[in-house]
Coordinates of C-alpha atoms and ligand atoms in Angstrom, one line a residue:
Chain K
X1244 CA 109.2 20.6 97.3
X1245 CA 112.5 20.7 99.0
X1246 CA 113.6 23.6 101.0
X1247 CA 111.8 26.7 102.1
X1248 CA 114.1 29.5 103.1
X1249 CA 112.1 30.5 106.2
X1250 CA 114.1 32.9 108.3
X1251 CA 113.5 30.8 111.4
X1252 CA 114.6 27.4 110.1
X1253 CA 114.1 25.6 113.4
X1254 CA 111.5 23.3 114.6
X1255 CA 111.3 25.0 117.9
X1256 CA 108.9 26.9 120.1
X1257 CA 110.8 30.1 119.7
X1258 CA 111.1 29.7 116.0
X1259 CA 107.5 29.0 115.6
X1260 CA 106.5 31.9 117.8
X1261 CA 108.8 34.3 116.0
X1262 CA 107.5 33.2 112.7
X1263 CA 104.0 33.8 113.9
X1264 CA 104.9 37.2 115.2
X1265 CA 107.1 38.5 112.3
X1266 CA 106.0 36.3 109.5
X1267 CA 103.2 37.1 107.1
X1268 CA 99.7 35.9 107.5
X1269 CA 99.4 35.1 111.2
X1270 CA 96.1 36.0 112.7
X1271 CA 96.1 39.5 114.2
X1272 CA 94.7 38.2 117.5
X1273 CA 97.7 35.9 118.0
X1274 CA 100.1 38.7 117.2
X1275 CA 98.4 41.1 119.7
X1276 CA 98.4 38.4 122.4
X1277 CA 102.1 37.7 121.8
X1278 CA 102.9 41.4 122.0
X1279 CA 100.8 41.7 125.1
X1280 CA 102.6 38.8 126.8
X1281 CA 105.9 40.3 125.8
X1282 CA 105.0 43.6 127.4
X1283 CA 103.6 42.0 130.5
X1284 CA 106.7 39.9 131.0
X1285 CA 109.0 43.0 130.6
X1286 CA 106.8 45.0 133.0
X1287 CA 106.9 42.2 135.5
X1288 CA 110.6 42.6 135.6
X1289 CA 111.2 46.3 135.2
X1290 CA 107.8 47.7 136.2
X1291 CA 108.7 48.9 139.7
X1292 CA 111.5 51.1 138.2
X1293 CA 109.1 52.7 135.8
X1294 CA 106.7 53.9 138.5
X1295 CA 106.3 57.7 138.2
X1296 CA 105.5 58.1 141.9
X1297 CA 106.4 56.2 145.1
X1298 CA 103.8 53.4 145.1
X1299 CA 103.7 53.3 148.9
X1300 CA 103.9 57.0 149.7
X1301 CA 100.7 58.1 151.6
X1302 CA 99.7 61.6 150.6
X1303 CA 96.4 62.7 152.2
X1304 CA 96.3 65.9 150.1
X1305 CA 96.2 63.9 146.9
X1306 CA 93.7 61.3 148.0
X1307 CA 91.0 60.0 145.6
X1308 CA 92.3 62.1 142.6
X1309 CA 90.6 61.0 139.4
X1310 CA 92.8 60.0 136.4
X1311 CA 94.4 63.1 135.0
X1312 CA 97.7 64.8 134.0
X1313 CA 99.4 64.4 137.4
X1314 CA 98.1 60.9 138.2
X1315 CA 97.4 59.2 134.9
X1316 CA 95.2 56.5 136.5
X1317 CA 94.2 58.5 139.6
X1318 CA 95.0 57.9 143.3
X1319 CA 93.5 55.8 146.0
X1320 CA 92.0 56.8 149.3
X1321 CA 95.4 57.4 150.9
X1322 CA 96.7 59.3 148.0
X1323 CA 98.9 56.6 146.5
X1324 CA 99.3 56.6 142.7
X1325 CA 97.3 53.8 141.1
X1326 CA 99.6 53.5 138.0
X1327 CA 102.7 53.3 140.2
X1328 CA 101.0 50.6 142.4
X1329 CA 100.0 48.7 139.2
X1330 CA 103.6 48.7 138.0
X1331 CA 105.0 47.9 141.4
X1332 CA 102.4 45.1 141.7
X1333 CA 103.2 43.5 138.3
X1334 CA 106.0 41.3 139.6
X1335 CA 103.9 40.2 142.5
X1336 CA 101.1 39.0 140.3
X1337 CA 102.8 37.9 137.1
X1338 CA 106.2 36.6 138.4
X1339 CA 104.5 34.6 141.1
X1340 CA 102.1 33.2 138.5
X1341 CA 105.1 32.3 136.3
X1342 CA 106.8 30.8 139.3
X1343 CA 103.7 28.7 140.1
X1344 CA 103.4 27.4 136.5
X1345 CA 107.1 26.7 136.1
X1346 CA 107.1 24.8 139.4
X1347 CA 103.9 22.8 138.7
X1348 CA 105.1 22.1 135.1
X1349 CA 108.5 20.8 136.2
X1350 CA 106.9 18.6 138.9
X1351 CA 104.1 17.5 136.6
X1352 CA 106.3 16.7 133.6
X1353 CA 108.7 14.8 135.9
X1354 CA 106.0 12.7 137.4
X1355 CA 104.4 12.1 134.0
X1356 CA 107.8 11.0 132.5
X1357 CA 108.3 8.6 135.4
X1358 CA 104.8 7.3 135.0
X1359 CA 105.2 6.8 131.3
X1360 CA 108.5 4.9 131.7
X1361 CA 107.5 3.0 134.9
X1362 CA 106.0 -0.4 135.1
X1363 CA 102.2 -0.6 135.1
X1364 CA 101.7 -0.7 138.8
X1365 CA 103.8 2.4 139.5
X1366 CA 102.1 4.3 136.7
X1367 CA 98.7 3.3 138.2
X1368 CA 99.8 4.3 141.7
X1369 CA 101.1 7.7 140.5
X1370 CA 97.9 8.4 138.6
X1371 CA 95.7 7.4 141.6
X1372 CA 97.7 9.9 143.6
X1373 CA 97.0 12.7 141.1
X1374 CA 93.3 11.8 141.2
X1375 CA 93.2 12.3 144.9
X1376 CA 94.7 15.7 144.5
X1377 CA 92.4 16.5 141.6
X1378 CA 89.3 15.6 143.6
X1379 CA 89.9 18.6 145.8
X1380 CA 89.2 21.9 144.1
X1381 CA 92.5 23.7 143.6
X1382 CA 91.3 27.0 145.2
X1383 CA 90.2 25.1 148.3
X1384 CA 93.5 23.2 148.4
X1385 CA 95.5 26.3 148.0
X1386 CA 93.5 28.1 150.7
X1387 CA 94.0 25.2 153.1
X1388 CA 97.7 24.8 152.4
X1389 CA 98.3 28.5 152.8
X1390 CA 96.5 28.4 156.2
X1391 CA 98.8 25.6 157.3
X1392 CA 101.9 27.2 156.0
X1393 CA 102.7 30.7 157.3
X1394 CA 100.7 33.1 155.1
X1395 CA 103.1 34.8 152.8
X1396 CA 103.6 35.1 149.1
X1397 CA 106.0 32.2 149.1
X1398 CA 103.5 29.9 150.8
X1399 CA 100.9 30.9 148.3
X1400 CA 103.2 29.9 145.5
X1401 CA 104.0 26.6 147.2
X1402 CA 100.3 26.0 147.8
X1403 CA 99.4 26.7 144.3
X1404 CA 102.2 24.5 142.9
X1405 CA 100.8 21.7 145.0
X1406 CA 97.3 22.4 143.8
X1407 CA 98.3 22.5 140.1
X1408 CA 100.9 19.9 139.4
X1409 CA 98.5 16.9 139.4
X1410 CA 96.5 18.2 136.5
X1411 CA 99.7 18.9 134.6
X1412 CA 101.0 15.5 135.4
X1413 CA 97.9 13.8 134.1
X1414 CA 97.7 15.8 130.9
X1415 CA 101.4 15.4 130.2
X1416 CA 101.2 11.7 130.8
X1417 CA 98.5 11.4 128.2
X1418 CA 100.5 13.5 125.8
X1419 CA 103.6 11.4 126.3
X1420 CA 101.6 8.2 125.9
X1421 CA 100.4 9.4 122.6
X1422 CA 103.8 10.5 121.4
X1423 CA 105.2 7.1 122.5
X1424 CA 103.0 5.3 120.0
X1425 CA 104.2 7.3 117.0
X1426 CA 106.2 5.5 114.3
X1427 CA 109.4 7.4 114.9
X1428 CA 109.4 6.4 118.6
X1429 CA 108.7 2.8 117.5
X1430 CA 111.5 3.1 115.0
X1431 CA 113.9 4.2 117.7
X1432 CA 112.6 1.4 120.0
X1433 CA 113.4 -1.4 117.6
X1434 CA 116.8 0.1 117.1
X1435 CA 117.3 -0.7 120.8
X1436 CA 117.3 2.9 122.0
X1437 CA 117.1 2.9 125.8
X1438 CA 113.8 3.9 127.5
X1439 CA 115.5 6.9 129.0
X1440 CA 116.8 8.2 125.7
X1441 CA 113.5 7.4 124.1
X1442 CA 111.9 9.7 126.6
X1443 CA 114.5 12.5 126.6
X1444 CA 115.4 12.5 122.9
X1445 CA 112.1 11.6 121.2
X1446 CA 109.0 11.7 123.4
X1447 CA 109.6 14.8 125.5
X1448 CA 110.9 17.1 122.7
X1449 CA 107.9 16.1 120.5
X1450 CA 105.5 16.7 123.4
X1451 CA 106.9 20.2 124.3
X1452 CA 104.5 22.2 122.2
X1453 CA 101.5 20.5 123.9
X1454 CA 103.1 21.1 127.2
X1455 CA 103.6 24.8 126.4
X1456 CA 100.0 25.1 125.4
X1457 CA 98.9 23.7 128.7
X1458 CA 101.4 25.9 130.7
X1459 CA 100.3 29.1 129.0
X1460 CA 96.6 28.3 129.6
X1461 CA 97.5 27.5 133.2
X1462 CA 99.4 30.8 133.5
X1463 CA 96.2 32.5 132.6
X1464 CA 94.2 30.7 135.3
X1465 CA 96.9 31.2 137.9
X1466 CA 96.9 34.9 137.4
X1467 CA 93.2 35.0 138.2
X1468 CA 93.6 32.6 141.1
X1469 CA 96.5 34.5 142.7
X1470 CA 94.6 37.7 142.4
X1471 CA 91.5 36.0 143.8
X1472 CA 93.4 34.8 146.8
X1473 CA 94.9 38.2 147.3
X1474 CA 91.5 39.8 147.0
X1475 CA 90.4 37.4 149.8
X1476 CA 93.3 38.7 151.9
X1477 CA 95.5 35.6 151.4
X1478 CA 98.7 36.8 149.8
X1479 CA 101.5 39.3 150.1
X1480 CA 101.0 41.3 153.4
X1481 CA 99.2 44.7 153.2
X1482 CA 101.2 47.7 151.9
X1483 CA 102.2 45.5 148.9
X1484 CA 100.4 46.4 145.7
X1485 CA 99.5 43.1 144.1
X1486 CA 96.5 43.5 141.8
X1487 CA 94.0 41.4 143.7
X1488 CA 94.4 43.3 146.9
X1489 CA 94.3 46.6 145.0
X1490 CA 90.7 45.7 143.9
X1491 CA 89.8 44.8 147.4
X1492 CA 91.1 48.2 148.7
X1493 CA 89.1 50.0 146.1
X1494 CA 85.9 48.2 146.9
X1495 CA 84.5 50.8 149.4
X1496 CA 84.9 53.5 146.8
X1497 CA 83.6 51.7 143.8
X1498 CA 80.8 54.2 143.2
X1499 CA 82.8 57.3 143.8
X1500 CA 86.4 56.4 142.8
X1501 CA 85.9 53.6 140.3
X1502 CA 89.5 53.9 139.1
X1503 CA 91.0 52.3 142.2
X1504 CA 89.5 48.9 141.4
X1505 CA 88.9 49.2 137.7
X1506 CA 92.5 49.5 136.5
X1507 CA 93.9 46.5 138.5
X1508 CA 90.8 44.6 137.3
X1509 CA 91.6 45.4 133.7
X1510 CA 95.3 44.5 134.2
X1511 CA 94.3 41.1 135.5
X1512 CA 91.8 40.6 132.7
X1513 CA 94.3 41.6 130.0
X1514 CA 97.0 39.4 131.5
X1515 CA 94.8 36.4 131.8
X1516 CA 93.4 36.9 128.3
X1517 CA 96.8 37.4 126.7
X1518 CA 98.4 34.2 128.2
X1519 CA 95.3 32.2 127.3
X1520 CA 95.3 33.4 123.7
X1521 CA 99.0 32.6 123.4
X1522 CA 98.2 29.1 124.4
X1523 CA 95.6 29.0 121.7
X1524 CA 98.0 30.4 119.2
X1525 CA 100.6 27.7 119.9
X1526 CA 97.9 25.1 119.5
X1527 CA 96.8 26.5 116.2
X1528 CA 100.3 26.7 114.9
X1529 CA 100.8 23.0 115.7
X1530 CA 97.4 21.8 114.4
X1531 CA 98.0 20.4 111.0
X1532 CA 94.5 21.2 110.0
X1533 CA 95.0 24.9 110.6
X1534 CA 96.3 25.2 107.0
X1535 CA 99.5 27.0 107.9
X1536 CA 101.4 23.8 108.7
X1537 CA 104.0 22.8 106.1
Chain P
X1427 CA 120.1 -23.9 99.5
X1428 CA 121.3 -21.0 101.5
X1429 CA 121.2 -20.6 105.2
X1430 CA 117.9 -20.0 107.0
X1431 CA 118.3 -16.6 108.7
X1432 CA 114.9 -16.2 110.3
X1433 CA 112.6 -19.0 111.0
X1434 CA 109.0 -18.3 111.9
X1435 CA 107.2 -21.4 113.2
X1436 CA 103.6 -21.6 114.3
X1437 CA 103.4 -17.9 115.0
X1438 CA 100.0 -17.1 116.5
X1439 CA 98.8 -13.7 117.7
X1440 CA 95.4 -12.9 119.2
X1441 CA 94.0 -9.5 120.0
X1442 CA 91.3 -10.5 122.4
X1443 CA 89.1 -12.8 120.4
X1444 CA 90.4 -11.7 117.1
X1445 CA 93.0 -14.0 115.7
X1446 CA 95.4 -11.8 113.7
X1447 CA 97.9 -14.6 113.0
X1448 CA 97.1 -18.3 113.2
X1449 CA 100.0 -20.8 113.0
X1450 CA 102.0 -18.8 110.5
X1451 CA 105.3 -20.5 109.5
X1452 CA 107.9 -19.5 106.9
X1453 CA 111.6 -19.2 106.5
X1454 CA 113.7 -16.3 105.4
X1455 CA 116.8 -17.5 103.6
X1456 CA 120.1 -15.6 103.4
X1457 CA 120.2 -13.3 100.3
X1458 CA 116.6 -13.8 99.1
X1459 CA 113.8 -11.3 98.8
X1460 CA 110.7 -12.9 100.2
X1461 CA 107.3 -11.3 99.5
X1462 CA 104.6 -11.4 102.1
X1463 CA 101.3 -10.5 100.4
X1464 CA 97.7 -10.4 101.5
X1465 CA 94.8 -8.0 101.6
X1466 CA 94.4 -5.3 104.2
X1467 CA 94.0 -6.8 107.7
X1468 CA 95.5 -10.1 106.7
X1469 CA 98.2 -9.8 109.4
X1470 CA 101.2 -8.7 107.4
X1471 CA 102.2 -5.9 109.7
X1472 CA 101.6 -8.1 112.7
X1473 CA 104.1 -10.6 111.5
X1474 CA 106.7 -7.8 111.2
X1475 CA 105.8 -6.3 114.5
X1476 CA 106.3 -9.7 116.2
X1477 CA 109.7 -10.0 114.4
X1478 CA 111.0 -6.7 115.7
X1479 CA 109.5 -7.1 119.1
X1480 CA 106.9 -4.3 118.9
X1481 CA 104.3 -7.0 119.5
X1482 CA 104.5 -10.2 121.6
X1483 CA 103.2 -13.3 119.9
X1484 CA 100.6 -15.3 121.7
X1485 CA 102.5 -18.5 120.8
X1486 CA 104.9 -19.7 118.3
X1487 CA 108.6 -19.4 117.8
X1488 CA 110.9 -16.9 116.0
X1489 CA 114.5 -18.1 115.6
X1490 CA 117.4 -16.2 114.2
X1491 CA 120.2 -18.4 112.8
X1492 CA 118.8 -21.3 114.7
X1493 CA 118.6 -19.4 118.0
X1494 CA 115.1 -19.1 119.5
X1495 CA 114.8 -15.4 120.4
X1496 CA 112.8 -16.2 123.5
X1497 CA 115.7 -18.1 124.8
X1498 CA 118.5 -15.9 123.4
X1499 CA 121.1 -14.3 125.6
X1500 CA 121.2 -10.5 125.8
X1501 CA 124.2 -10.4 123.5
X1502 CA 122.4 -12.5 120.9
X1503 CA 119.4 -10.3 121.1
X1504 CA 121.6 -7.2 120.6
X1505 CA 123.1 -8.9 117.6
X1506 CA 119.6 -9.6 116.2
X1507 CA 118.5 -6.0 116.7
X1508 CA 121.5 -4.8 114.9
X1509 CA 121.3 -7.4 112.0
X1510 CA 117.6 -6.9 111.5
X1511 CA 116.4 -3.5 110.6
X1512 CA 113.0 -2.2 109.5
X1513 CA 111.6 0.2 107.0
X1514 CA 108.2 1.6 107.9
X1515 CA 105.3 2.2 105.5
X1516 CA 104.9 5.9 106.1
X1517 CA 108.1 7.9 105.8
X1518 CA 106.2 11.0 107.1
X1519 CA 105.8 9.6 110.5
X1520 CA 108.8 7.3 110.9
X1521 CA 111.4 10.1 111.1
X1522 CA 111.5 12.2 114.3
X1523 CA 110.4 15.7 113.2
X1524 CA 112.6 17.3 115.8
X1525 CA 115.8 15.7 114.7
X1526 CA 118.0 16.8 111.8
X1527 CA 118.8 14.2 109.2
X1528 CA 122.3 14.0 110.7
X1529 CA 120.9 13.2 114.1
X1530 CA 118.5 10.7 112.6
X1531 CA 121.1 8.9 110.7
X1532 CA 123.6 8.8 113.6
X1533 CA 121.2 7.4 116.1
X1534 CA 121.4 3.7 115.2
X1535 CA 125.2 3.8 115.2
X1536 CA 125.2 5.5 118.6
X1537 CA 122.9 2.9 120.0
X1538 CA 124.8 0.0 118.6
X1539 CA 128.1 1.5 119.6
X1540 CA 131.6 0.9 118.4
X1541 CA 131.7 3.5 115.7
X1542 CA 134.0 6.5 116.1
X1543 CA 132.8 9.9 115.2
X1544 CA 134.8 9.7 111.9
X1545 CA 133.5 6.3 111.0
X1546 CA 129.9 7.5 111.6
X1547 CA 130.4 10.5 109.4
X1548 CA 132.0 8.4 106.7
X1549 CA 129.3 5.8 106.6
X1550 CA 126.6 8.5 106.6
X1551 CA 128.2 10.4 103.7
X1552 CA 128.9 7.2 101.7
X1553 CA 125.2 6.0 102.0
X1554 CA 123.9 9.5 101.5
X1555 CA 125.7 9.8 98.1
X1556 CA 124.8 6.2 97.2
X1557 CA 121.1 6.9 97.7
X1558 CA 121.1 10.2 95.9
X1559 CA 121.1 12.7 98.7
X1560 CA 123.5 15.5 99.4
X1561 CA 125.7 16.4 102.3
X1562 CA 123.9 19.7 102.7
X1563 CA 120.7 17.8 103.5
X1564 CA 122.2 16.6 106.8
X1565 CA 121.4 19.8 108.7
X1566 CA 117.8 19.9 107.6
X1567 CA 114.7 18.5 109.2
X1568 CA 112.4 15.8 107.8
X1569 CA 109.7 18.3 106.9
X1570 CA 111.9 19.8 104.2
X1571 CA 111.9 16.5 102.2
X1572 CA 109.5 14.9 99.8
X1573 CA 108.1 11.4 100.6
X1574 CA 110.6 9.7 98.3
X1575 CA 113.5 11.5 99.9
X1576 CA 112.3 10.7 103.3
X1577 CA 111.9 7.0 102.5
X1578 CA 115.5 7.1 101.2
X1579 CA 116.6 8.7 104.5
X1580 CA 114.8 5.9 106.3
X1581 CA 116.6 3.3 104.2
X1582 CA 120.0 5.0 104.9
X1583 CA 119.2 4.9 108.6
X1584 CA 118.5 1.2 108.4
X1585 CA 121.7 0.6 106.5
X1586 CA 124.1 2.5 108.7
X1587 CA 124.6 -0.4 111.1
X1588 CA 125.3 -2.9 108.3
X1589 CA 122.3 -5.1 108.8
X1590 CA 121.8 -8.5 107.2
X1591 CA 118.0 -8.4 107.0
X1592 CA 115.6 -5.6 106.1
X1593 CA 112.0 -5.9 107.0
X1594 CA 110.0 -3.6 104.7
X1595 CA 106.4 -3.0 105.6
X1596 CA 104.8 -1.7 102.4
X1597 CA 107.7 0.7 102.0
X1598 CA 106.3 2.5 98.9
X1599 CA 102.6 2.3 99.3
X1600 CA 102.5 5.8 101.0
X1601 CA 104.5 7.4 98.2
X1602 CA 103.5 9.0 94.9
X1603 CA 103.3 6.5 92.1
X1604 CA 105.9 8.5 90.3
X1605 CA 108.6 7.9 93.0
X1606 CA 107.5 4.3 93.9
X1607 CA 109.6 2.7 91.2
X1608 CA 112.6 4.8 92.1
X1609 CA 112.6 3.7 95.7
X1610 CA 111.9 0.1 94.7
X1611 CA 114.9 0.2 92.4
X1612 CA 117.1 1.6 95.1
X1613 CA 116.0 -1.2 97.5
X1614 CA 116.7 -3.8 94.8
X1615 CA 120.1 -2.3 94.0
X1616 CA 121.1 -2.1 97.7
X1617 CA 119.9 -5.7 98.2
X1618 CA 122.2 -6.8 95.3
X1619 CA 125.2 -4.7 96.4
X1620 CA 125.1 -5.5 100.0
X1621 CA 123.8 -9.1 99.8
X1622 CA 120.8 -8.1 101.9
X1623 CA 118.0 -10.4 102.8
X1624 CA 114.6 -8.7 102.6
X1625 CA 111.2 -9.5 103.8
X1626 CA 109.0 -7.4 101.6
X1627 CA 105.4 -6.8 102.7
X1628 CA 103.0 -5.6 100.1
X1629 CA 99.4 -5.8 98.9
X1630 CA 100.5 -4.9 95.4
X1631 CA 101.2 -8.2 93.7
X1632 CA 102.9 -6.5 90.7
X1633 CA 105.5 -5.0 93.0
X1634 CA 106.2 -8.3 94.6
X1635 CA 106.6 -10.0 91.3
X1636 CA 109.1 -7.4 90.3
X1637 CA 111.2 -7.6 93.4
X1638 CA 110.8 -11.0 95.0
X1639 CA 112.0 -14.5 94.4
X1640 CA 109.6 -16.3 96.7
X1641 CA 106.3 -15.3 98.1
X1642 CA 104.1 -16.1 101.1
X1643 CA 100.3 -15.5 100.7
X1644 CA 98.6 -14.5 103.9
X1645 CA 94.8 -14.5 104.3
X1646 CA 93.0 -13.8 107.6
X1647 CA 96.2 -14.6 109.5
X1648 CA 96.6 -18.0 107.8
X1649 CA 99.3 -18.9 105.2
X1650 CA 97.3 -19.8 102.2
X1651 CA 100.2 -20.6 99.9
X1652 CA 104.0 -20.3 99.7
X1653 CA 106.4 -20.9 96.9
X1654 CA 108.6 -19.2 94.3
X1655 CA 107.1 -16.3 92.4
X1656 CA 106.9 -18.3 89.2
X1657 CA 105.0 -21.1 90.9
X1658 CA 102.5 -18.9 92.8
X1659 CA 101.9 -16.5 90.0
X1660 CA 102.0 -19.1 87.2
X1661 CA 99.9 -21.8 88.9
X1662 CA 98.2 -20.6 92.1
X1663 CA 97.1 -23.5 94.2
X1664 CA 94.9 -21.6 96.6
X1665 CA 91.6 -20.1 95.5
X1666 CA 92.4 -17.0 97.5
X1667 CA 95.6 -16.5 95.6
X1668 CA 93.7 -16.7 92.3
X1669 CA 91.3 -14.1 93.5
X1670 CA 94.2 -11.8 94.5
X1671 CA 95.8 -12.3 91.1
X1672 CA 92.6 -11.7 89.2
X1673 CA 92.0 -8.5 91.1
X1674 CA 95.2 -7.1 89.8
X1675 CA 95.1 -8.7 86.4
X1676 CA 96.6 -6.4 83.8
X1677 CA 93.8 -4.7 81.9
X1678 CA 93.1 -6.0 78.5
X1679 CA 93.9 -3.0 76.2
X1680 CA 91.2 -3.8 73.7
X1681 CA 88.5 -4.1 76.3
X1682 CA 89.8 -0.9 77.9
X1683 CA 89.5 0.9 74.5
X1684 CA 85.9 -0.3 74.0
X1685 CA 85.0 0.8 77.5
X1686 CA 86.3 4.3 76.9
X1687 CA 84.6 4.6 73.6
X1688 CA 81.3 3.6 75.2
X1689 CA 81.8 6.2 77.9
X1690 CA 82.6 8.9 75.4
X1691 CA 79.4 8.1 73.5
X1692 CA 77.4 8.3 76.7
X1693 CA 78.9 11.7 77.5
X1694 CA 78.2 12.9 74.0
X1695 CA 74.5 11.8 74.3
X1696 CA 74.1 13.8 77.5
X1697 CA 75.3 16.9 75.8
Ligands
LIG1873 N1 97.1 -3.4 118.4 C1 96.0 -4.1 117.9 N2 94.9 -4.3 118.6 C2 93.9 -5.0 118.1 N3 93.8 -5.4 116.9 C3 94.8 -5.3 116.1 C4 96.0 -4.6 116.5 N4 96.9 -4.5 115.5 C5 96.3 -5.2 114.5 N5 95.1 -5.6 114.8 C6 94.2 -6.4 113.9 O1 94.9 -7.5 113.4 C7 94.5 -7.7 112.1 C8 95.8 -7.7 111.2 O2 96.3 -6.4 111.2 P1 97.6 -6.0 110.4 O3 97.9 -4.6 110.7 O4 98.7 -7.0 110.7 O5 97.1 -6.2 108.9 P2 97.9 -5.8 107.5 O6 97.9 -7.1 106.7 O7 99.2 -5.2 107.9 O8 96.9 -4.8 106.9 P3 97.2 -3.5 106.0 O9 97.5 -3.9 104.6 O10 96.0 -2.7 106.1 O11 98.4 -2.8 106.6 C9 93.6 -6.6 111.7 O12 92.3 -7.2 111.8 C10 93.8 -5.6 112.7 O13 92.5 -4.9 113.0
LIG1874 MG1 100.0 -3.2 107.5

């Protein structure tokens, strides 16, 4: 047992994911979720340019059109094309969720690294601090913070980052603690490797997969939460087409023109599901008991 | 007699109420291979962990070349960390899975400092060939290697900084029996070639007999007996040592044959 000539001969996230995607034998669900996430991320960037109609053009003549040849997913009460609005809204929902998770992961991982390296009292202080944040439900915290800041998409993102980083920090700290006790970290320690290098060169790289799992699960929750906030009217200001407010706008027509709310609802569900499943896929790839580990 | 490199005196380590080491004393002399034996839980690993600073003793003294480590200067401690390297029991977990062999082997030299890039590469290649690995292995990750190969990588890593002492914590017990001898022979060869001093922890008394000149027997954190291999194996003083030796007594071939014959007869009767 020496060398396997796997095409992705790297012990990296990308390598592992690509192997799962293109290699043989990966579960179909994982593959589907990965493809979905890929499509969603592409749509989040180029979606607005793919819109067949102007997502904001009011057209009273075409109002409440059911899905059909002209308007694939129908139109809303003011005659705006639902598909175009979904595409235009993709960046608002997905990219802001990505921004939230990137932000909270950077802060969380930074705090966790400091706590892991710090003397006991600072570690304790930092963890007490995260507990205070954690004792407030994140939705309430986000709502409160947005009320204090001027309501806008940016303040939603800031509020949600503030609401989410403590959980990331705690989980990451536990992951790092665990990694720090592994034999290869101890081996490095007794060689005299500095604590900073121990963290950057050994503990963090070996904790990345667990951090990715958490981030992708969090992405799933964040999409739902951002949509929820928008549904409640806290989010990007009106004409904008983020998925949460699209559901809210369709509420009054739910019995007659179901398509206005249904499609954004489906979009949110698919997005949340796909990101959640990818997290599970990464976890399974890394779990030595899953049978596919080498 | 040769110089005392490491002196352990009155080493005591408690975990809560459990006394893992109780007043353990021994000397490691330059150029010798000292065995440290005892059943599981007798405190062998704890001795090593105290020696490398992964655990802090409750009391007792560890001195390197006459200098008490607790009172050593930073420079003396650096020297100690360079001179005393460790081989872990499990080569599957002691190599960072995210580093290539090149990065793994380079790290000790980078930490110690004072090696140019060329010197580092020369040392790595020299040891790589000496321990039967190839240059093309350098770009691979630990997962691509077998247990025996990994342990050889770990040995190379320890040897890159030209240590004087190797602390080996059951270095072959996690390996397939078929490669144990190979790794042991390499360790012995390297010891002879480089004049290394080795503290060899094992619960396998046969291995210790093969490799070591002196042996310390540990039982429940207490040194039961210490002496040359011939003394301890030939005329064990402590009752515990006799027990240990009896447990691994070489099987009597005649008794073994009789036992097998009886078993075959039983099996035949069942059919
Ligand atoms: N970190 C720790 N916390 C609490 N107890 C510990 C710790 N490390 C070791 N011990 C205890 O100290 C005793 C000695 O353990 P040690 O690992 O040194 O034994 P050992 O001789 O190396 O055994 P083995 O052959 O199984 O490796 C054991 O009873 C063990 O449970
Ligand atoms: Mg042990």
